[in-house]
Amino acid sequence: MTTLSDPPHADGFRLSLLVRDKRYRSYTFQAIALIALFVFFGWLASNAIRNPVLQQAGIDFGFLADPAGYDINQQPIPYTSQSSHLRASFIGAINTLIVAFLACVTATVFGVFAGVLRLSNNWIVGKLMALYVEMFRNIPVLIWILIIFTISANVLPQPSAFRGDDPEASPILGVAALTNRGFYLPRPYFTNGIGAVPDDVPADGGAPVAQEVASIANWLIVLAVFAASFLAVRGVNAWATKRQNATGRRPSTFWTNLGLWFVPIILTLLILGLRWEVPELRGFNFQGGILARNSLIALWFALSIYTGAFIAENVRAGILAISRGQTEAAAALGLRPGRVMSLVVLPQALRIIIPPLISQYLNITKNTSLAIAVGYMDLTGTLGGITLNQTGRALECVLLLMAFYLVFSLVISAVMNAYNASVALKER
Amino acid sequence: MAMTDTDTATPQMEISDEVAIEIRNMNKWYGTFHVLRDIDLTVHRGERIVICGPSGSGKSTLIRCINALEEHQRGSIVVDGTPLSSDLKNIDKIRSEVGMCFQHFNLFPHLTILENCTLAPIWVRKIPKREAEKTAMYFLEKVKIPDQANKYPGQLSGGQQQRVAIARSLCMRPRIMLFDEPTSALDPEMIKEVLDTMIQLAEEGMTMLCVTHEMGFARQVANRVIFMDDGQIVEQNEPEAFFKSPRNERTRLFLSQILGH
């Protein structure tokens, strides 16, 4: 008698078993697929090698050190047209990261808000949120970017409108000017701390490297204080849980936590001598401060509302997927609706919400490459656009571009998957 | 409500004069559908009532109204002297007095068995965790599954899950227990273990309202059987009389259908 688990007999082996026998079948097909894949890539490689353009130029990344020779309108770090292609690409990458990060945060806020409210018992609120979702997710994001850009460029006042004794427009709270060129916002800087910048000389674009480093050091201090606050708050919460476990009453931590969040950071900022460089109208334009161009604003806002609509549906699906029975059982035990949400529904809903949320974050990251439509210089605009066109190094540029998006997306994916694993349901 | 001499009930199974639940002229609609009509029901402390009837007759809705999982539109419900109104304080008070078990158990799948049992005592009753765990283990032992305390609901059989659900309710120390078809989703061999737990509970004098089709259970522990049809209480009587000589035609039809085979 032979059974399924018996080792194959050498004498009983026939070639047809490779296809018919379920012990070998999958290996056979995997081997065939692998060979086909190798052949395909081999063909691609040989094709590339025989390509006359490549044969002439070879693959060479040396061009990255050459002067770029073009201007970039949104510069998070200093840059001139004499800077190298590498620095231009670097700025492009930072611009991509900035808009991707901002859009992920606001899209999540919009999405959670709209998703929860769409389940509201209030008819008007529910319908409004449904309208939002259906309107924004069913029109291409490129069109939203263009619409918002056009509106901001046409509706907002020109900088000259802020001039005169009786100006047509005035900055919000006297510090932030929303113009058709973009948003001029106050720029924070420090007058104390490491490598202090004197109060009367606001650091501008041509700041020496030492000052740049000092400023970074000061921000790192702020970040460290923030992290310390975070740890302290966690400590307080752990203590509260311990007290609750011991006595049954959870001590109120609201004011303590509020204090821990704000007092150290405010003290630090005061000690470091935080000042705000307010944009001022000089000549035809505002000087100083930070300029967030309306291309950035349009891209950020369009990606946020567009992706927010998708996230809203993810959130709604996650909450709806938790059966009514769970809510009822919790309510029957005497838990109030807020606690039912935080102790029973959300812990279960999160597992359902997070995997598609990762996809949405990745979508945002890659959709930032639509920046080129409104002239926001992201990585696709610099490395994949002007640099590529000027140097003719298409293969190198596209490879670098792909590598960047791939690595960045994989990092997001890895981080979010790790978070997902931490909230995963243990079953069986 | 005199019991016959042959009854195996322990002395604890006696019924006091104290009223546990008083329902007067209660009506409920789902939209235009009149699901409960003029319900009048008085439950005394220690009573064990079985509610039966065809599906859609409103029996689940009736007991779900008692702890405000459903809202009634007309009439009054008073539980342990607390009138059920839209006042959240009253609803909280009633829910902490009334335990409930569901057809599909509704255990929290993201929490262990022990955590399922301690969640409400910790967050609602504000009992220290250790004490809540001790109480939970006491009731888990009572339903005979203390060794599963650290597993998750998904790892347990249906019968075990329902017994955990009973223990979870008991951890809140309710004075009244509602059961909504607790054995309908179970395999036959698991029904017995759940019924045994419920019988044990009845013998300890718990006031119970149970929607079920387990007529054996009704015969053994109920002191009153209520038959509902079309949103009304059609007939109620002691189990003996109820099964032997139903007075209403609809009751007779229903009994012949469920006892016929």
XYZ file of C-alpha atoms in Angstrom:
689
model
C 0.000 0.000 0.000
C 1.219 3.454 -0.776
C -0.101 6.481 0.987
C 0.139 10.122 0.071
C 3.001 10.715 2.477
C 5.175 7.828 1.216
C 8.420 8.927 -0.386
C 8.310 8.488 -4.145
C 9.759 5.221 -5.316
C 12.689 5.611 -7.643
C 11.365 2.917 -9.925
C 7.850 4.354 -9.956
C 8.911 7.800 -11.162
C 7.751 8.823 -14.582
C 8.200 12.191 -16.272
C 4.452 12.762 -16.437
C 4.348 12.825 -12.650
C 6.021 16.239 -12.772
C 2.726 17.661 -13.987
C 0.227 15.231 -12.541
C 1.506 14.577 -9.059
C 0.674 17.277 -6.564
C 3.968 16.728 -4.786
C 5.948 17.922 -7.829
C 3.426 19.954 -9.740
C 4.013 23.320 -8.042
C 7.800 22.941 -8.244
C 7.591 22.182 -11.929
C 5.624 25.304 -12.690
C 7.754 27.472 -10.422
C 10.884 26.270 -12.179
C 9.372 27.028 -15.581
C 8.315 30.503 -14.453
C 11.763 31.219 -13.021
C 13.488 30.195 -16.225
C 11.112 32.330 -18.277
C 11.836 35.290 -16.005
C 15.600 34.874 -16.424
C 15.250 34.661 -20.180
C 13.119 37.821 -20.193
C 15.579 39.843 -18.114
C 18.472 38.450 -20.114
C 16.785 39.696 -23.254
C 16.216 43.126 -21.675
C 19.846 43.336 -20.574
C 21.252 42.285 -23.917
C 18.923 44.728 -25.607
C 20.177 47.529 -23.378
C 23.811 46.596 -23.928
C 23.360 46.598 -27.697
C 21.559 49.955 -27.572
C 23.792 52.403 -29.524
C 23.092 55.336 -27.195
C 24.046 53.336 -24.134
C 27.048 51.866 -25.886
C 28.278 55.351 -26.578
C 27.589 56.890 -23.191
C 27.697 53.923 -20.820
C 26.143 54.107 -17.399
C 27.739 56.919 -15.462
C 26.449 58.796 -12.431
C 29.207 61.405 -12.637
C 26.770 63.982 -13.995
C 25.316 64.362 -10.509
C 28.356 66.412 -9.458
C 28.003 68.903 -12.335
C 26.378 72.288 -11.751
C 22.648 72.034 -12.253
C 22.221 75.429 -13.863
C 18.534 75.819 -13.137
C 16.532 77.489 -10.424
C 14.200 75.836 -7.938
C 11.400 77.956 -6.601
C 10.699 76.090 -3.359
C 13.940 75.691 -1.436
C 13.795 74.086 1.980
C 17.600 74.219 2.090
C 19.886 76.787 0.412
C 20.410 76.254 -3.288
C 21.622 78.304 -6.245
C 21.714 77.475 -9.905
C 25.447 76.782 -9.450
C 24.718 73.921 -7.050
C 25.159 70.378 -8.300
C 22.526 68.125 -9.820
C 22.847 65.999 -6.684
C 21.831 68.939 -4.485
C 18.994 69.764 -6.861
C 17.792 66.162 -6.657
C 18.187 66.278 -2.904
C 15.991 69.374 -2.717
C 13.483 67.661 -4.976
C 13.476 64.648 -2.666
C 12.964 66.864 0.398
C 10.118 68.664 -1.358
C 8.527 65.294 -2.154
C 8.892 64.202 1.457
C 7.457 67.479 2.768
C 4.319 67.328 0.686
C 3.900 63.567 1.197
C 4.210 63.907 4.959
C 1.869 66.899 5.182
C -0.703 65.247 2.935
C -0.592 61.931 4.854
C -1.270 63.748 8.130
C -4.111 65.930 6.870
C -5.645 63.180 4.730
C -5.802 60.985 7.835
C -7.449 63.763 9.814
C -9.987 64.454 7.049
C -10.585 60.760 6.523
C -11.154 59.813 10.155
C -13.364 62.849 10.638
C -15.493 62.206 7.549
C -15.588 58.446 8.061
C -16.857 58.662 11.632
C -19.286 61.482 10.837
C -20.721 59.632 7.859
C -22.010 57.096 10.387
C -23.628 59.876 12.386
C -27.298 59.590 13.249
C -27.700 63.175 12.156
C -29.161 63.055 8.650
C -27.568 66.277 7.399
C -24.104 65.467 8.716
C -24.235 61.965 7.270
C -25.360 63.149 3.858
C -22.806 65.971 3.777
C -20.016 63.510 4.431
C -21.368 61.168 1.770
C -21.376 64.097 -0.648
C -17.787 64.933 0.266
C -16.631 61.358 -0.254
C -18.421 60.812 -3.549
C -17.438 64.178 -4.965
C -13.749 64.071 -4.182
C -12.914 60.473 -4.865
C -14.698 60.397 -8.212
C -12.810 63.231 -9.880
C -9.163 62.666 -10.838
C -6.720 64.106 -8.353
C -4.857 65.922 -11.135
C -7.988 67.952 -11.822
C -8.338 68.777 -8.145
C -4.734 69.943 -8.047
C -5.302 72.205 -11.050
C -8.620 73.534 -9.731
C -7.218 74.402 -6.317
C -4.096 75.909 -7.860
C -6.166 78.030 -10.229
C -8.455 79.189 -7.467
C -5.608 80.138 -5.159
C -3.808 81.946 -7.975
C -6.879 83.914 -9.030
C -8.907 84.512 -5.894
C -6.168 85.394 -3.432
C -4.859 88.986 -3.560
C -1.560 90.032 -5.127
C 1.188 91.093 -2.733
C 0.684 94.687 -3.927
C -2.832 94.594 -2.504
C -1.278 94.602 0.958
C 0.389 97.974 0.350
C -0.665 101.483 1.218
C -2.402 103.159 4.118
C -5.736 101.559 3.332
C -4.773 98.211 1.815
C -7.315 95.962 0.099
C -5.925 92.965 1.962
C -4.189 92.576 5.284
C -2.148 89.709 6.675
C -3.927 87.312 9.034
C -3.177 88.471 12.602
C -0.610 90.738 11.000
C 1.861 87.905 10.453
C 0.710 85.519 7.704
C -0.082 86.835 4.237
C -2.067 84.677 1.865
C -1.269 85.890 -1.644
C -1.712 84.577 -5.132
C 1.972 83.621 -5.100
C 1.631 81.520 -2.036
C 1.388 81.768 1.738
C 3.970 83.956 3.464
C 4.308 82.581 6.968
C 6.442 83.684 9.919
C 9.715 81.823 10.222
C 10.891 80.775 13.699
C 14.520 81.268 14.649
C 16.557 81.271 17.837
C 18.552 84.092 19.401
C 20.162 81.996 22.150
C 21.476 78.507 22.369
C 24.271 76.998 20.359
C 25.687 79.353 17.745
C 23.176 82.053 18.466
C 21.990 84.365 15.761
C 21.896 87.985 16.936
C 18.430 89.354 17.321
C 18.898 92.252 14.951
C 20.255 90.266 12.021
C 17.591 87.838 10.862
C 19.223 84.923 9.110
C 18.287 84.926 5.476
C 19.044 82.776 2.466
C 22.786 83.374 2.527
C 23.296 82.113 6.071
C 26.740 80.637 6.612
C 27.040 76.942 7.221
C 27.854 77.412 10.919
C 24.572 79.173 11.435
C 22.711 76.469 9.572
C 24.271 73.842 11.836
C 23.495 75.885 14.944
C 19.902 76.249 13.895
C 19.640 72.512 13.312
C 21.193 71.879 16.743
C 18.605 74.126 18.363
C 15.781 72.331 16.613
C 17.248 69.016 17.744
C 17.120 70.300 21.324
C 13.467 71.203 20.843
C 12.827 67.758 19.394
C 14.596 66.105 22.339
C 12.462 68.050 24.825
C 9.381 67.019 22.894
C 10.455 63.368 23.041
C 11.100 63.705 26.772
C 7.579 65.110 27.235
C 6.199 62.169 25.308
C 8.040 59.689 27.533
C 6.927 61.541 30.674
C 3.286 61.427 29.548
C 3.610 57.724 28.888
C 5.067 57.316 32.341
C 2.136 59.183 33.884
C -0.337 57.034 31.963
C 1.409 53.862 33.094
C 1.253 55.148 36.654
C -2.468 55.885 36.247
C -3.085 52.358 34.972
C -1.161 50.981 37.936
C -3.223 53.056 40.347
C -6.383 51.906 38.591
C -5.328 48.278 38.878
C -4.600 48.752 42.569
C -7.520 50.890 43.663
C -10.063 50.691 40.859
C -10.138 54.456 40.385
C -8.206 55.913 37.504
C -6.617 59.160 38.675
C -7.339 62.107 36.415
C -4.242 62.763 34.309
C -5.634 65.368 31.943
C -4.065 68.473 33.517
C -0.808 66.720 34.365
C -0.452 65.528 30.795
C -1.405 68.902 29.388
C 1.262 70.498 31.560
C 3.860 67.892 30.619
C 3.186 68.482 26.929
C 3.337 72.249 26.962
C 5.352 73.598 29.916
C 8.771 72.045 29.044
C 8.512 72.932 25.366
C 7.469 76.528 26.069
C 10.280 76.916 28.614
C 12.791 75.511 26.125
C 11.633 77.852 23.402
C 11.865 80.802 25.788
C 15.374 79.836 26.910
C 16.542 79.368 23.334
C 15.117 82.800 22.583
C 12.546 81.917 19.973
C 11.749 84.821 17.662
C 9.508 84.954 14.653
C 10.677 86.501 11.428
C 7.513 88.069 10.103
C 7.256 88.472 6.337
C 7.263 92.148 5.401
C 6.169 93.852 2.252
C 9.202 95.420 0.588
C 8.828 96.735 -2.884
C 6.577 94.490 -4.909
C 6.848 91.420 -2.760
C 7.070 90.107 0.752
C 10.530 89.520 2.171
C 11.546 87.200 4.975
C 9.510 84.498 6.609
C 8.717 81.243 4.893
C 7.041 81.167 1.530
C 4.835 78.158 0.929
C 4.141 78.542 -2.777
C 0.605 78.029 -3.883
C 1.820 75.080 -5.919
C 2.733 73.388 -2.625
C -0.525 74.484 -1.013
C -2.604 73.259 -3.959
C -0.801 69.934 -4.133
C -1.004 69.396 -0.398
C -4.649 70.361 -0.111
C -5.757 68.448 -3.222
C -3.960 65.255 -2.184
C -5.403 65.593 1.325
C -9.038 65.980 0.386
C -8.806 63.460 -2.431
C -7.116 60.730 -0.405
C -9.093 61.735 2.691
C -12.243 60.630 0.878
C -10.766 57.148 0.389
C -9.553 56.977 3.969
C -13.039 58.019 5.134
C -14.438 54.943 3.447
C -11.738 52.746 5.027
C -12.589 54.103 8.454
C -16.306 53.656 7.877
C -15.766 50.104 6.650
C -13.626 49.323 9.673
C -16.222 50.561 12.127
C -19.116 48.922 10.293
C -17.250 45.626 10.154
C -17.503 45.366 13.924
C -20.856 43.695 14.423
C -23.638 45.442 16.298
C -23.476 42.581 18.758
C -20.155 43.873 20.072
C -21.579 47.308 20.778
C -24.700 45.799 22.305
C -22.798 43.405 24.543
C -20.616 46.247 25.767
C -23.633 48.492 26.319
C -25.476 45.705 28.151
C -22.488 45.470 30.507
C -23.021 49.131 31.339
C -20.192 50.703 29.333
C -20.884 54.225 28.094
C -20.715 54.883 24.308
C -17.309 56.604 24.514
C -15.799 53.648 26.339
C -17.515 51.204 23.986
C -15.781 52.984 21.117
C -12.343 53.147 22.729
C -12.286 49.775 24.518
C -14.270 47.529 22.188
C -14.922 48.918 18.697
C -11.744 50.827 17.803
C -9.252 48.157 18.918
C -11.019 45.778 16.555
C -11.675 48.297 13.786
C -8.036 49.411 13.625
C -6.929 46.010 12.353
C -9.297 46.444 9.453
C -8.489 50.096 8.822
C -4.697 49.958 8.870
C -3.821 47.716 5.880
C -5.804 49.823 3.366
C -4.530 52.941 5.124
C -0.988 51.865 4.238
C -2.040 51.663 0.600
C -3.466 55.170 0.796
C -0.221 56.536 2.267
C 1.687 54.897 -0.569
C -0.764 56.382 -3.062
C -0.177 59.842 -1.631
C 3.575 59.387 -1.811
C 3.467 58.442 -5.451
C 0.761 60.928 -6.393
C 3.048 63.724 -5.198
C 4.787 63.254 -8.551
C 1.809 65.103 -10.079
C 3.546 68.173 -8.630
C 4.923 68.836 -12.079
C 1.452 69.949 -13.198
C 1.626 73.040 -11.002
C 5.384 73.551 -11.127
C 6.191 72.354 -7.623
C 9.764 71.106 -7.808
C 9.615 67.658 -6.348
C 11.968 64.823 -7.199
C 10.159 64.031 -10.428
C 10.437 67.686 -11.419
C 14.140 68.012 -10.637
C 15.884 64.658 -11.101
C 13.249 63.168 -13.371
C 12.528 66.418 -15.200
C 15.056 69.166 -15.745
C 18.148 67.192 -14.760
C 17.147 64.341 -17.029
C 16.478 66.674 -19.941
C 19.671 68.675 -19.501
C 22.055 65.777 -19.061
C 20.317 63.227 -21.246
C 21.077 60.621 -18.613
C 17.605 59.098 -18.831
C 18.444 55.597 -17.649
C 20.395 56.773 -14.609
C 17.816 59.382 -13.651
C 14.873 57.030 -13.974
C 16.694 54.301 -12.066
C 17.443 56.728 -9.224
C 13.866 57.991 -9.314
C 12.451 54.497 -9.107
C 14.865 53.564 -6.356
C 13.837 56.599 -4.304
C 10.106 56.016 -4.540
C 10.557 52.311 -3.950
C 12.723 52.767 -0.869
C 10.522 55.487 0.581
C 7.354 53.474 0.001
C 8.907 50.342 1.463
C 9.894 52.297 4.567
C 6.331 53.576 5.024
C 5.034 50.092 4.408
C 7.428 48.525 6.906
C 6.638 51.041 9.634
C 2.886 50.723 9.172
C 3.018 46.939 8.964
C 4.947 46.844 12.207
C 2.229 48.990 13.774
C -0.427 46.731 12.298
C 1.254 43.669 13.770
C 1.197 45.331 17.179
C -2.596 45.737 17.064
C -3.295 42.431 15.320
C -5.916 40.130 16.749
C -4.684 36.991 18.419
C -6.914 34.180 17.398
C -6.337 30.444 17.422
C -47.383 30.155 42.312
C -47.354 26.947 44.273
C -44.926 24.278 43.236
C -45.962 20.673 43.196
C -44.502 18.387 45.838
C -42.581 16.422 43.288
C -40.676 19.461 42.232
C -36.936 19.044 42.698
C -36.408 22.702 43.407
C -34.198 23.682 46.311
C -35.626 25.977 48.961
C -33.711 28.857 47.423
C -35.930 28.721 44.389
C -38.748 30.416 46.198
C -40.191 33.577 44.852
C -40.461 36.707 46.907
C -43.224 39.264 46.732
C -40.714 41.918 45.763
C -41.236 43.119 42.202
C -38.126 42.960 40.043
C -39.501 44.147 36.726
C -42.775 45.879 36.098
C -43.878 46.486 32.513
C -47.115 48.422 31.977
C -48.893 48.891 28.683
C -45.658 48.911 26.705
C -45.720 49.475 22.944
C -42.965 49.558 20.397
C -42.842 50.265 16.686
C -40.104 49.732 14.114
C -41.097 52.511 11.758
C -44.730 51.711 11.041
C -44.384 48.068 12.088
C -46.062 47.537 15.454
C -43.679 45.037 17.007
C -44.868 45.035 20.637
C -48.506 45.651 21.571
C -49.732 46.541 25.047
C -47.289 44.381 26.957
C -48.112 43.983 30.654
C -45.711 41.896 32.661
C -44.734 41.734 36.314
C -41.663 39.742 37.292
C -41.056 39.000 40.960
C -37.634 38.536 42.453
C -36.502 34.951 42.025
C -38.899 34.206 39.208
C -37.667 32.212 36.258
C -39.642 33.001 33.153
C -39.334 31.339 29.787
C -40.617 33.275 26.795
C -41.400 31.338 23.646
C -43.186 31.978 20.408
C -42.699 31.905 16.652
C -39.885 33.939 15.143
C -40.787 37.565 14.623
C -43.235 37.511 17.506
C -41.287 40.169 19.405
C -39.905 38.058 22.227
C -36.275 39.141 21.730
C -37.375 42.735 21.333
C -39.269 42.509 24.618
C -36.277 41.488 26.682
C -34.002 43.869 24.790
C -36.327 46.694 25.821
C -35.782 45.808 29.463
C -32.128 46.905 29.431
C -32.670 49.678 26.879
C -30.927 47.998 23.966
C -34.179 48.870 22.195
C -36.261 51.919 22.940
C -39.955 51.516 23.664
C -42.271 54.265 22.512
C -45.206 54.017 24.869
C -45.893 52.630 28.339
C -43.516 52.161 31.232
C -40.801 49.768 32.327
C -39.590 49.828 35.912
C -36.585 47.673 36.841
C -35.799 47.302 40.534
C -37.632 50.518 41.235
C -35.777 52.461 38.567
C -38.005 53.725 35.763
C -36.521 53.251 32.322
C -36.452 56.678 30.712
C -34.124 58.516 28.392
C -32.202 59.615 31.491
C -28.705 58.165 31.068
C -28.283 57.787 34.830
C -31.304 55.485 34.996
C -30.143 53.503 31.977
C -26.700 53.070 33.557
C -28.282 51.951 36.816
C -30.564 49.434 35.116
C -27.793 48.028 32.945
C -25.617 47.487 35.986
C -28.450 45.515 37.637
C -29.394 43.495 34.575
C -27.062 41.013 32.887
C -27.634 39.779 29.369
C -26.529 36.832 27.244
C -26.903 36.805 23.491
C -27.539 34.155 20.895
C -24.118 34.732 19.325
C -22.291 35.208 22.651
C -20.761 38.531 21.511
C -17.531 38.001 23.398
C -14.861 40.591 22.644
C -12.471 38.763 20.300
C -9.521 41.071 20.974
C -9.518 40.347 24.700
C -8.702 37.165 26.608
C -11.432 35.314 28.461
C -10.243 36.858 31.706
C -10.129 40.346 30.188
C -13.612 39.857 28.778
C -14.800 39.198 32.306
C -12.917 42.060 33.963
C -13.477 44.821 31.386
C -16.815 46.063 32.690
C -16.096 45.590 36.419
C -12.908 47.635 36.002
C -14.335 50.435 33.854
C -17.923 50.584 35.108
C -17.804 49.329 38.695
C -14.303 50.806 39.259
C -13.093 47.656 40.945
C -9.327 47.168 41.373
C -7.945 44.898 38.665
C -6.724 42.194 41.015
C -10.062 42.015 42.771
C -11.920 41.974 39.441
C -9.707 39.108 38.299
C -10.438 37.205 41.482
C -14.174 37.649 40.928
C -13.782 36.644 37.292
C -11.915 33.468 38.222
C -14.603 32.649 40.780
C -17.319 32.814 38.130
C -15.188 31.103 35.484
C -14.772 28.239 37.936
C -18.517 28.224 38.429
C -19.105 27.797 34.705
C -16.288 25.216 34.777
C -13.720 26.800 32.470
C -11.103 28.426 34.726
C -8.305 26.773 32.743
C -9.247 28.719 29.604
C -8.862 32.113 31.298
C -5.881 33.234 29.255
C -7.127 32.054 25.885
C -8.980 34.170 23.346
C -12.663 33.629 22.527
C -11.768 32.358 19.040
C -9.948 29.420 20.634
C -13.027 28.166 22.504
C -15.963 26.043 21.400
C -19.421 27.588 21.103
C -20.644 26.099 24.355
C -17.568 27.299 26.196
C -17.987 30.762 24.704
C -21.573 30.981 25.874
C -20.566 29.926 29.369
C -17.894 32.625 29.335
C -20.574 35.091 28.273
C -22.667 34.037 31.261
C -19.662 34.410 33.563
C -18.913 37.812 32.034
C -22.419 38.996 32.894
C -22.241 37.539 36.402
C -19.016 39.431 37.093
C -21.117 42.602 37.165
C -23.128 41.025 40.000
C -26.509 41.502 38.313
C -29.761 40.832 40.174
C -31.601 39.930 36.983
C -30.385 37.904 34.002
C -31.794 38.115 30.485
C -31.095 35.338 28.011
C -31.778 35.884 24.309
C -31.895 32.428 22.710
C -28.662 31.376 24.429
C -28.560 27.907 22.900
C -29.871 28.541 19.375
C -26.436 28.845 17.808
C -25.016 25.758 19.504
C -24.450 22.164 18.471
C -26.737 19.702 20.327
C -24.026 18.326 22.585
C -23.068 21.845 23.672
C -26.602 22.892 24.500
C -26.583 20.729 27.607
C -23.487 22.292 29.146
C -24.973 25.768 28.745
C -28.380 24.702 30.074
C -26.704 23.055 33.066
C -25.033 26.356 33.857
C -28.357 28.169 33.576
C -30.113 25.613 35.765
C -27.416 26.038 38.381
C -27.960 29.785 38.208
C -31.707 29.343 38.622
C -31.200 27.115 41.639
C -29.231 29.887 43.292
C -32.273 32.117 43.065
C -31.354 34.388 40.174
C -34.268 36.222 38.589
C -34.225 35.061 34.984
C -36.000 35.946 31.765
C -35.131 33.523 29.050
C -36.155 33.505 25.415
C -35.672 29.914 24.364
C -37.200 26.963 22.574
C -35.704 24.488 25.031
C -38.949 23.146 26.425
C -37.131 20.663 28.639
C -35.424 23.584 30.302
C -38.767 25.359 30.660
C -40.287 22.299 32.347
C -37.350 21.879 34.693
C -36.660 25.384 35.966
C -39.297 27.851 34.817
C -42.089 28.781 37.116
C -43.892 30.594 34.331
C -43.960 30.175 30.569
C -45.036 33.043 28.378
C -46.186 32.527 24.814
C -45.920 35.492 22.486
C -47.307 35.920 19.012
C -47.624 38.955 16.797
C -46.157 41.279 19.415
C -48.602 40.274 22.130
C -48.448 38.105 25.194
C -51.012 35.504 24.156
C -50.840 33.195 27.106
C -48.893 32.665 30.309
C -49.086 29.868 32.794
C -47.108 27.481 34.988
C -45.130 25.106 32.777
C -47.118 22.040 33.768
C -50.420 23.572 32.812
C -48.958 25.449 29.866
C -47.741 22.307 28.137
C -50.645 20.054 29.153
C -53.595 22.246 28.452
C -52.838 25.350 26.449
C -55.890 27.561 26.360
C -55.252 29.488 23.184
C -55.481 28.041 19.689
C -52.255 29.720 18.568
C -50.374 28.301 21.546
C -51.647 24.847 20.727
C -50.523 25.170 17.122
C -47.091 26.407 18.163
C -46.598 23.661 20.733
C -47.652 20.981 18.306
C -45.077 22.291 15.848
C -42.116 22.348 18.227
C -43.031 19.302 20.295
C -44.411 17.313 17.394
C -41.223 15.510 16.519
